[in-house]
GROMACS .gro file of C-alpha atoms in nm:
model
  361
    1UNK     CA    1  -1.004  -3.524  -0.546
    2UNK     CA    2  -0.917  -3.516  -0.895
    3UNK     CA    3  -1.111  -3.163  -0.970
    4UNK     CA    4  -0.928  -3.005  -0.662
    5UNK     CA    5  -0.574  -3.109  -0.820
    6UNK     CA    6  -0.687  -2.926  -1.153
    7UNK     CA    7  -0.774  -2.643  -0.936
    8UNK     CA    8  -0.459  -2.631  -0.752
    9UNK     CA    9  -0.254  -2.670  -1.031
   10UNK     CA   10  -0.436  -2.405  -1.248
   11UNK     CA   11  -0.390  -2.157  -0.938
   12UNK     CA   12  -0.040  -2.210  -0.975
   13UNK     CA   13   0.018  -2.137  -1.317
   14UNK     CA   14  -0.183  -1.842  -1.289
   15UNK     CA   15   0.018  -1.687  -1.000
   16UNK     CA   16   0.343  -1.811  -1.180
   17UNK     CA   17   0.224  -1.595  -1.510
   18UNK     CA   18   0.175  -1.335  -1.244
   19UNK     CA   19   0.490  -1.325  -1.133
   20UNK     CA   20   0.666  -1.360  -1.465
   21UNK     CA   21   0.446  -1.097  -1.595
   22UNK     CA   22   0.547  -0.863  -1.307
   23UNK     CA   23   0.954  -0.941  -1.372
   24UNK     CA   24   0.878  -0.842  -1.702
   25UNK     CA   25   0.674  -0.526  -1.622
   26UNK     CA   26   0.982  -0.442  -1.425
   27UNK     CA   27   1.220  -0.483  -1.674
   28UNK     CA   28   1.043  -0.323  -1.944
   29UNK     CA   29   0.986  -0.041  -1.705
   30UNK     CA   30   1.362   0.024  -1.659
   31UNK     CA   31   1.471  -0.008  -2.034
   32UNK     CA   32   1.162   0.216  -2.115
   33UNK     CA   33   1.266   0.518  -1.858
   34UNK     CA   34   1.696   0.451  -1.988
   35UNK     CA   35   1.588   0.546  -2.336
   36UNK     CA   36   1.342   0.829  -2.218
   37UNK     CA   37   1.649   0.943  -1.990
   38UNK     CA   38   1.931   0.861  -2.360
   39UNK     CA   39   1.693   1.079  -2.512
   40UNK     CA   40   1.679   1.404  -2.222
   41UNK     CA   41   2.056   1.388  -2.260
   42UNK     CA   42   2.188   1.177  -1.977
   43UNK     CA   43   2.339   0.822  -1.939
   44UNK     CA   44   2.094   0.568  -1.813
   45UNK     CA   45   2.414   0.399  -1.701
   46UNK     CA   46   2.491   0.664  -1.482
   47UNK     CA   47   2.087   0.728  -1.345
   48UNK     CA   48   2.070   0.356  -1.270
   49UNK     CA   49   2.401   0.381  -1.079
   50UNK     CA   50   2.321   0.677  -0.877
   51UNK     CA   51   1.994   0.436  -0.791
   52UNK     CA   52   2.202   0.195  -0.601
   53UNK     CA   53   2.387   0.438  -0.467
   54UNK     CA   54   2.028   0.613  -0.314
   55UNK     CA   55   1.923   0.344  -0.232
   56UNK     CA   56   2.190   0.088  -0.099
   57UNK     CA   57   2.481   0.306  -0.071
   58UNK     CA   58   2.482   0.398   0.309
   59UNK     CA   59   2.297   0.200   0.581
   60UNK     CA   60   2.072   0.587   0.627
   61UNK     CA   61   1.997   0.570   0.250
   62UNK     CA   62   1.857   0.150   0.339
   63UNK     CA   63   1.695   0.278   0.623
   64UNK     CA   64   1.513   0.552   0.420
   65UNK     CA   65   1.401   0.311   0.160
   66UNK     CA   66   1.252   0.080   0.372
   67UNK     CA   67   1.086   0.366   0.587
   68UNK     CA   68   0.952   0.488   0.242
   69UNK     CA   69   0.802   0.123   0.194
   70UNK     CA   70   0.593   0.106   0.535
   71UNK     CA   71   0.288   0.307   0.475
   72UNK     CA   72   0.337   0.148   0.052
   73UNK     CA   73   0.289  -0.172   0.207
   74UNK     CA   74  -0.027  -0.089   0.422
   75UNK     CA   75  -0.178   0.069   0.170
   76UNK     CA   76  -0.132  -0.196  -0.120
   77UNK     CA   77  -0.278  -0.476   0.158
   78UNK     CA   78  -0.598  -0.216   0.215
   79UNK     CA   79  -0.636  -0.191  -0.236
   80UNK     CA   80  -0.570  -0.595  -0.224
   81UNK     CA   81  -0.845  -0.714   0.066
   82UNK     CA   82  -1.089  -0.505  -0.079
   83UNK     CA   83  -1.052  -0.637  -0.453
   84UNK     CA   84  -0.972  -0.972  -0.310
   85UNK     CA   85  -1.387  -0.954  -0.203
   86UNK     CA   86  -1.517  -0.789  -0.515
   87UNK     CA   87  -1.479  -0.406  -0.414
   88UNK     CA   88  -1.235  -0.129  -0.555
   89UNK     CA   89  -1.146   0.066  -0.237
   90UNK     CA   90  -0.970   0.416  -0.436
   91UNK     CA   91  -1.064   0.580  -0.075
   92UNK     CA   92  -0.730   0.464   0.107
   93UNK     CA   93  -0.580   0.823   0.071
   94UNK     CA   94  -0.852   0.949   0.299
   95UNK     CA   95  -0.872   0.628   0.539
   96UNK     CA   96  -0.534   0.721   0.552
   97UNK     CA   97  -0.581   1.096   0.636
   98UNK     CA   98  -0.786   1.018   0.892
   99UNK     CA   99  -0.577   0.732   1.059
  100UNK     CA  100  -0.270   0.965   1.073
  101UNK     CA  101  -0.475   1.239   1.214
  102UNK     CA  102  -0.628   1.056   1.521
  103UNK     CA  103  -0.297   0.886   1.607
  104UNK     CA  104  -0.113   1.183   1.617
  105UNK     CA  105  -0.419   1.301   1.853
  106UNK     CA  106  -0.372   1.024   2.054
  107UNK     CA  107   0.036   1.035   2.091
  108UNK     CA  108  -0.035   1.414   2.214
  109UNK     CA  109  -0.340   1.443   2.423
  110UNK     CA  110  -0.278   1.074   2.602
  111UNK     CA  111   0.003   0.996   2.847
  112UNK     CA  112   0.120   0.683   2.853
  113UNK     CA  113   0.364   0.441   2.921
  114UNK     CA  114   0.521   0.343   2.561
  115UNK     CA  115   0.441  -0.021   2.603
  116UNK     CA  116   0.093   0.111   2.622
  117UNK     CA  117   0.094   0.413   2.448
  118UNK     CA  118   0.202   0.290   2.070
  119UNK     CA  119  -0.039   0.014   2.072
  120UNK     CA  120  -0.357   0.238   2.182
  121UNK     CA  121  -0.237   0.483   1.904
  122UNK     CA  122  -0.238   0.213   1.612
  123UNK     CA  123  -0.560   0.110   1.726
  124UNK     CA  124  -0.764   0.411   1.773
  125UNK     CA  125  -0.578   0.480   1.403
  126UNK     CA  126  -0.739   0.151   1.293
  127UNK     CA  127  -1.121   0.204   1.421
  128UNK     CA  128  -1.087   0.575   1.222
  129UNK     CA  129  -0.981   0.380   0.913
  130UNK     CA  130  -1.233   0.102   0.959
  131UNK     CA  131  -1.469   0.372   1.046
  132UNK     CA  132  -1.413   0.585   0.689
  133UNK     CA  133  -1.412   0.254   0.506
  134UNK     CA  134  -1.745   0.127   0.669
  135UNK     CA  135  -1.925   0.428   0.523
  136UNK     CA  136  -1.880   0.306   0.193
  137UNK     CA  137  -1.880  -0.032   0.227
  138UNK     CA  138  -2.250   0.051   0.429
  139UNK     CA  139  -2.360   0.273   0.124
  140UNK     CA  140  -2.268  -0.037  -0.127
  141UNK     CA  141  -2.425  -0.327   0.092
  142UNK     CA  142  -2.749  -0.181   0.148
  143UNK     CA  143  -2.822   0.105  -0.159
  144UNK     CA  144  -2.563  -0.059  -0.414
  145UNK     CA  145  -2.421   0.270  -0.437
  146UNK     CA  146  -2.111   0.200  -0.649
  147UNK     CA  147  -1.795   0.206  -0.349
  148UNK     CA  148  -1.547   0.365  -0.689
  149UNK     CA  149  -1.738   0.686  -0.690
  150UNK     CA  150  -1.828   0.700  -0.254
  151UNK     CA  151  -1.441   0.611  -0.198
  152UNK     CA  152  -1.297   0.862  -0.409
  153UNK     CA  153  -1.541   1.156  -0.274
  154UNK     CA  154  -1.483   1.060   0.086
  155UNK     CA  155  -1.083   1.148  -0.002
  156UNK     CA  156  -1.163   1.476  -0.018
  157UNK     CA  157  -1.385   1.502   0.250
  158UNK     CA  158  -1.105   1.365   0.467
  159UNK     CA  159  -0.839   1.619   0.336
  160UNK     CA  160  -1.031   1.891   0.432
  161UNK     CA  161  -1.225   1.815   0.749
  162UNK     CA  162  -0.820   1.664   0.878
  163UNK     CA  163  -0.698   2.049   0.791
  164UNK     CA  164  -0.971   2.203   0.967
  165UNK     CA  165  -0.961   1.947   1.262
  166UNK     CA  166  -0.562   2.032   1.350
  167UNK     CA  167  -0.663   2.425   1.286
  168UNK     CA  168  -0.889   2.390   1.556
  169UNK     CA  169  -0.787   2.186   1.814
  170UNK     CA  170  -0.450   2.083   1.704
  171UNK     CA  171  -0.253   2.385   1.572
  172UNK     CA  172   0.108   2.481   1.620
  173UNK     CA  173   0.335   2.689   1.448
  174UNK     CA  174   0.435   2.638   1.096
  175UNK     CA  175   0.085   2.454   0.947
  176UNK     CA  176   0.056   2.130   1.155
  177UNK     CA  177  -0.045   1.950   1.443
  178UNK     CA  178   0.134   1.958   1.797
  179UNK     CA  179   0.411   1.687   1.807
  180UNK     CA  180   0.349   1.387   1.967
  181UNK     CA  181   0.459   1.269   2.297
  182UNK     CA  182   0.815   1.042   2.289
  183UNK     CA  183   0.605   0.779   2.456
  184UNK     CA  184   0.407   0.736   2.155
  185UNK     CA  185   0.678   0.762   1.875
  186UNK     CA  186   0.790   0.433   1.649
  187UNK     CA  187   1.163   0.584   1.680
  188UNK     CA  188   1.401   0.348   1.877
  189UNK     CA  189   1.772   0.471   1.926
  190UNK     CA  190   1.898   0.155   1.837
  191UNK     CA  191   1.675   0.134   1.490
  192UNK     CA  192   1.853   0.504   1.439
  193UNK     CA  193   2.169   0.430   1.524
  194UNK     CA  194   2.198   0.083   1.317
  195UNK     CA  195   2.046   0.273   0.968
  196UNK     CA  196   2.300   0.612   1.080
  197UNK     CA  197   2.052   0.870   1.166
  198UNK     CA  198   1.753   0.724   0.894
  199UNK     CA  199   1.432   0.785   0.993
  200UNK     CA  200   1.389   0.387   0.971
  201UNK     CA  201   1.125   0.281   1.220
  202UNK     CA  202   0.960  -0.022   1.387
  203UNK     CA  203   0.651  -0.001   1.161
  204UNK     CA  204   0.838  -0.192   0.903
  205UNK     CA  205   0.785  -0.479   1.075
  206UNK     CA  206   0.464  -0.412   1.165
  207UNK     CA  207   0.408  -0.447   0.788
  208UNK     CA  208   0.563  -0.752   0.749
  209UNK     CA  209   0.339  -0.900   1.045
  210UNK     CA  210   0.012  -0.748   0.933
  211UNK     CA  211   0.088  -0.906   0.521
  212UNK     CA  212   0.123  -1.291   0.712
  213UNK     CA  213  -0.184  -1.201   0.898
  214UNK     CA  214  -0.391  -1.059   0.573
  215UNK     CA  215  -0.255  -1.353   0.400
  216UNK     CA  216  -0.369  -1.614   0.635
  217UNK     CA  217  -0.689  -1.474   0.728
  218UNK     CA  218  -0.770  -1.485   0.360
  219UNK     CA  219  -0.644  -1.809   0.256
  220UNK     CA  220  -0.660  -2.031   0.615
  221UNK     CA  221  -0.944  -1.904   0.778
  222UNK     CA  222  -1.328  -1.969   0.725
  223UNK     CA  223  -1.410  -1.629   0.725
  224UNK     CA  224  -1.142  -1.512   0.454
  225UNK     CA  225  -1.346  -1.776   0.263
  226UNK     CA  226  -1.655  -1.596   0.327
  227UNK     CA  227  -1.490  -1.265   0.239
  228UNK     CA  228  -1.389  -1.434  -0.113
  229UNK     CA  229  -1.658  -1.608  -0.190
  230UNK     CA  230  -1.880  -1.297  -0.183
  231UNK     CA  231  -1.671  -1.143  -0.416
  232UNK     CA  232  -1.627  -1.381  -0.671
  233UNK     CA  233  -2.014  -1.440  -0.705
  234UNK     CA  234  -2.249  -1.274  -0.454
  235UNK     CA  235  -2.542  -1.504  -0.554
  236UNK     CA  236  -2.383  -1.829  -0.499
  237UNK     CA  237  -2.285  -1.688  -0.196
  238UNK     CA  238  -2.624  -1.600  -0.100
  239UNK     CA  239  -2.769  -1.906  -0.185
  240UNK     CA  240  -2.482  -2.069   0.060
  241UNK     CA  241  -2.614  -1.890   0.348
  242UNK     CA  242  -2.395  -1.586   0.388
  243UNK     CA  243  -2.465  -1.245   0.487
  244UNK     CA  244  -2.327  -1.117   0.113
  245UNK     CA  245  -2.419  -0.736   0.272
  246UNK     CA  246  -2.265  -0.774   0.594
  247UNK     CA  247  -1.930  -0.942   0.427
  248UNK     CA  248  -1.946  -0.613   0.212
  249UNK     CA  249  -1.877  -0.353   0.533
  250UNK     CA  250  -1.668  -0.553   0.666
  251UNK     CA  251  -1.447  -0.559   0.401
  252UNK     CA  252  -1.447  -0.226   0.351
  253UNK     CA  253  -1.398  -0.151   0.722
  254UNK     CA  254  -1.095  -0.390   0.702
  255UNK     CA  255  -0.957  -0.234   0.405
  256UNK     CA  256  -0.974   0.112   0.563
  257UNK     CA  257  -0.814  -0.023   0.911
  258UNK     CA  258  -0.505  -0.129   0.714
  259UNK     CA  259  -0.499   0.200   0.545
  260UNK     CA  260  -0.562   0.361   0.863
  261UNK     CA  261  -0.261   0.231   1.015
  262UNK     CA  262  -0.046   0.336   0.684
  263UNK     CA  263  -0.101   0.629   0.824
  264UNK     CA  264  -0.049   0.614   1.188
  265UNK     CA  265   0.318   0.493   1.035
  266UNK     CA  266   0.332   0.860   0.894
  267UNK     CA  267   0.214   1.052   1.194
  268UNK     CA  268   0.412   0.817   1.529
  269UNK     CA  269   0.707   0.737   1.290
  270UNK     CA  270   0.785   0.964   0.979
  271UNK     CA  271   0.728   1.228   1.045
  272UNK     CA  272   0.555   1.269   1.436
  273UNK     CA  273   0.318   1.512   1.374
  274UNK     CA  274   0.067   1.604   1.114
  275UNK     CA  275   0.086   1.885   0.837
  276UNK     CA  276  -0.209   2.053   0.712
  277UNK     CA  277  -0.263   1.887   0.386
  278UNK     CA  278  -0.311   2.140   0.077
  279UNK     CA  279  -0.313   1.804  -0.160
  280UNK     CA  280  -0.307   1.447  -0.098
  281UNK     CA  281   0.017   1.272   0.017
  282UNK     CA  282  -0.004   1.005  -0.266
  283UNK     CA  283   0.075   0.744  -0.081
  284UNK     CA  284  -0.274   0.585  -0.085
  285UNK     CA  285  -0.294   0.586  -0.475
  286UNK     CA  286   0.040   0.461  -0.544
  287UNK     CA  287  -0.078   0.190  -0.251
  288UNK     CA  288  -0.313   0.098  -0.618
  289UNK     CA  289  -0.029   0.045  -0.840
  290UNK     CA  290   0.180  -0.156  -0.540
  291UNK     CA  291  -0.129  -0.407  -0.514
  292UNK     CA  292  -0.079  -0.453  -0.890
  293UNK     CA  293   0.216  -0.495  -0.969
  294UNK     CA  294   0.220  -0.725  -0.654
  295UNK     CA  295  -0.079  -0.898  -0.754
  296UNK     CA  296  -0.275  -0.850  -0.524
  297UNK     CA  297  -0.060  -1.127  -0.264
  298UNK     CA  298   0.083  -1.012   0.043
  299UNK     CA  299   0.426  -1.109  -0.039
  300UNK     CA  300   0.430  -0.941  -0.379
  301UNK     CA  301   0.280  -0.646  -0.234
  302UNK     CA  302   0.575  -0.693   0.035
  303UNK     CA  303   0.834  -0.662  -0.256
  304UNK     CA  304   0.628  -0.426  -0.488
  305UNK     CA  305   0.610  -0.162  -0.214
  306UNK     CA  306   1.025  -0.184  -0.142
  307UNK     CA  307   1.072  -0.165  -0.518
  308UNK     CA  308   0.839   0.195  -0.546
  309UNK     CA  309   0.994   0.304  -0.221
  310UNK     CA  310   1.321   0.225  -0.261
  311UNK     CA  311   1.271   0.428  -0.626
  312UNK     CA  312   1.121   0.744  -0.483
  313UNK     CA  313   1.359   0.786  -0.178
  314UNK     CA  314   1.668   0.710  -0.434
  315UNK     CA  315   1.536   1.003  -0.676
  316UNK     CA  316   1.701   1.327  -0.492
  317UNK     CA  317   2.008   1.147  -0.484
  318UNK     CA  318   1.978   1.028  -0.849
  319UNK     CA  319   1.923   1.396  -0.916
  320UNK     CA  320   2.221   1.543  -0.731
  321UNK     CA  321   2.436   1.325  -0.844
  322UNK     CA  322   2.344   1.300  -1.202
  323UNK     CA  323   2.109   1.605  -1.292
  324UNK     CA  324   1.806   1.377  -1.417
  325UNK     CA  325   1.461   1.515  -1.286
  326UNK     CA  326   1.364   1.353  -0.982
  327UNK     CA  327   0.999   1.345  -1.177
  328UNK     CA  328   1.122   1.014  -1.391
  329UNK     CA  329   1.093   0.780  -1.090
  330UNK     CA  330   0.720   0.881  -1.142
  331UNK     CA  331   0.731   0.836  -1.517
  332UNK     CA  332   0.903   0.469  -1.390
  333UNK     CA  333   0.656   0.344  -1.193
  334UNK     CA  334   0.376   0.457  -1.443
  335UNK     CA  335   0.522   0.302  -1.687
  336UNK     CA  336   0.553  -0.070  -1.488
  337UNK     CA  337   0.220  -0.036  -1.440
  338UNK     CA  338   0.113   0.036  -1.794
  339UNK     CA  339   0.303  -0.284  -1.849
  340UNK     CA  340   0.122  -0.463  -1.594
  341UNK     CA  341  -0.237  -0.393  -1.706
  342UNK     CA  342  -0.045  -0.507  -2.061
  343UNK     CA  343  -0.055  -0.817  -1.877
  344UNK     CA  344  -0.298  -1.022  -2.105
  345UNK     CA  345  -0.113  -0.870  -2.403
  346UNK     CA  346   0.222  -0.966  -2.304
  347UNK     CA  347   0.072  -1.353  -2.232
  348UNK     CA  348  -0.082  -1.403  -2.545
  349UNK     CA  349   0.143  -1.182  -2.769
  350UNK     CA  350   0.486  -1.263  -2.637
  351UNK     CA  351   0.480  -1.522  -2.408
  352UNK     CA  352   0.308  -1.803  -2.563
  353UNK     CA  353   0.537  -1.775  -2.872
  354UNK     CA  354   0.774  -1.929  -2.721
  355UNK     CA  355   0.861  -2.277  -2.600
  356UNK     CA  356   0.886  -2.119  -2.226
  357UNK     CA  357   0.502  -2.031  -2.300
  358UNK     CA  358   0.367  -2.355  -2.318
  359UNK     CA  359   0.401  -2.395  -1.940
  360UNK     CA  360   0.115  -2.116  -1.905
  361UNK     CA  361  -0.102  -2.295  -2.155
   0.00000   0.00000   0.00000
């Protein structure tokens, strides 16, 4: 009883270091990008101000944010179960390719009722992402082929076989796929009308429903257990009886389910259709820097994926209004990661030099 209380209470101060470390990644972001924006010229003032206005001044600009957020969030959960069990998934840009690709398939070729119609979309996007995922998760379990160097070359198998999938069978005008049927689409007039014409749409909550299921399977459920356990040491999991290699795939298929339905957010809500992709849409690598900055917990990948969001939908408008490049929300989030992986750095270097540190000791 008394080990368990240590255990408990050193989990806690590590995810409270977490979080203080991510405030302060944040904030040293910010004052990093004012001076680089003091020194191109411009007022930070005046960049930060034209932020809130992007981003909270109308209910379309909220509505954009938080539509920008949906697919972050799916893809930071799909980076976080994987790492959560050992593995390094860098393949959710393709797991999402090919998620937003088959649901757009399905919301054209299938009629439906939409009660119906929405849900079999998801999950046929789900089984594709699970499918892509398996592969490596397959090649790791069984040849210990490392899942970093599979994940990343299946991304650009994905792009291209996606393009040459909607050139052949999907193809209308203009370089992308048919449109899908109205029966299929995540738009709701009342969701539009409430955010003023945004392309806000009920995915968001989706999200929010899939990071409390994530979060419980992993923490309240035997088989999250399993899934951790295997990750943080393989052998003592063998020698507890569990199938180490079949925990492996299906972590991987899991991770590339989530990121499968990032993208069926993208093809039955965004944008309802699918362009040919001549480069990758980014949203599955900046799902990497959302799981760390969020550290790797649903919730914090939750409010890590509205912070980059909210950031890259506000940039046009931070560029109309104020002439800064719409480039330095890039340079922003870079930069709060850098200070994230300076996370060990800024706990031994800063933080513990003061009173406040001794809580972390």
């Amino acid at each position: 009883m008394k080990f368990g209380k240590i255990i408990a209470g050193l989990t806690v101060k590590w995810q409270s270091m977490q979080i203080l470390i991510s405030i302060l990644a944040i904030l040293f972001g910010f004052i990093c990008s004012g001076l680089i924006i003091w020194l191109s010229g411009h007022s930070p003032l005046e960049g930060i101000l034209a932020l809130w206005v992007g981003i909270f001044g109308s209910p379309q600009a909220f509505g954009e944010a938080l539509r920008m957020a949906t697919p972050l969030i799916f893809a930071g959960l799909s980076v976080s179960f994987a790492y959560k069990t050992g593995l390094f998934n860098i393949g959710v840009e393709g797991q999402l390719l090919v998620g937003w690709l088959v649901s757009v398939w399905i919301g054209y070729a299938v009629q439906l009722p939409s009660i119906f119609h929405i849900p079999f979309a998801i999950f046929t996007a789900w089984l594709a992402g699970m499918a892509w995922g398996a592969v490596p998760g397959f090649l790791k379990a069984f040849y210990g082929v490392n899942e970093v160097i599979v994940t990343i070359m299946m991304n650009y198998i994905a792009l291209y076989v996606t393009g040459d999938f909607i050139r052949r069978f999907l193809f209308a005008d203009g370089e992308k796929s048919h449109a899908i049927r109205p029966s299929a689409s995540l738009h709701f007039s009342w969701l539009t009308e409430w955010t003023n014409g945004s392309r806000f749409h009920i995915g968001f909550f989706l999200a929010i429903f899939c990071c409390v299921l994530v979060w419980f399977l992993m923490q309240k459920t035997t088989f999250g257990y399993t899934l951790r356990a295997s990750g943080y040491n393989r052998y003592a999991a063998l020698y507890a009886g569990m199938s180490v290699k079949r925990n492996i795939i299906l972590s991987m298929a899991i991770a590339g389910g989530l990121a499968g339905v990032g993208g069926a957010m993208e093809g039955l809500g965004t944008f309802g259709f699918m362009p040919i992709q001549s480069a990758f849409s980014g949203i599955g690598f900046n799902g990497i820097a959302v799981a760390l900055l969020g550290g790797g917990e649903p919730i914090g990948i939750f409010l890590s994926a509205c912070l980059f969001g909210s950031l890259q939908s506000a940039a046009p408008t931070m560029n109309f209004q104020t002439g800064i490049p719409s480039e330095l929300i890039t340079v922003m989030i870079a930069l709060i990661i850098f200070f994230v992986a300076a996370g060990p750095m800024i706990y031994t270097k800063i933080l513990k030099k003061y009173k406040g540190g001794r809580f972390f000791r």
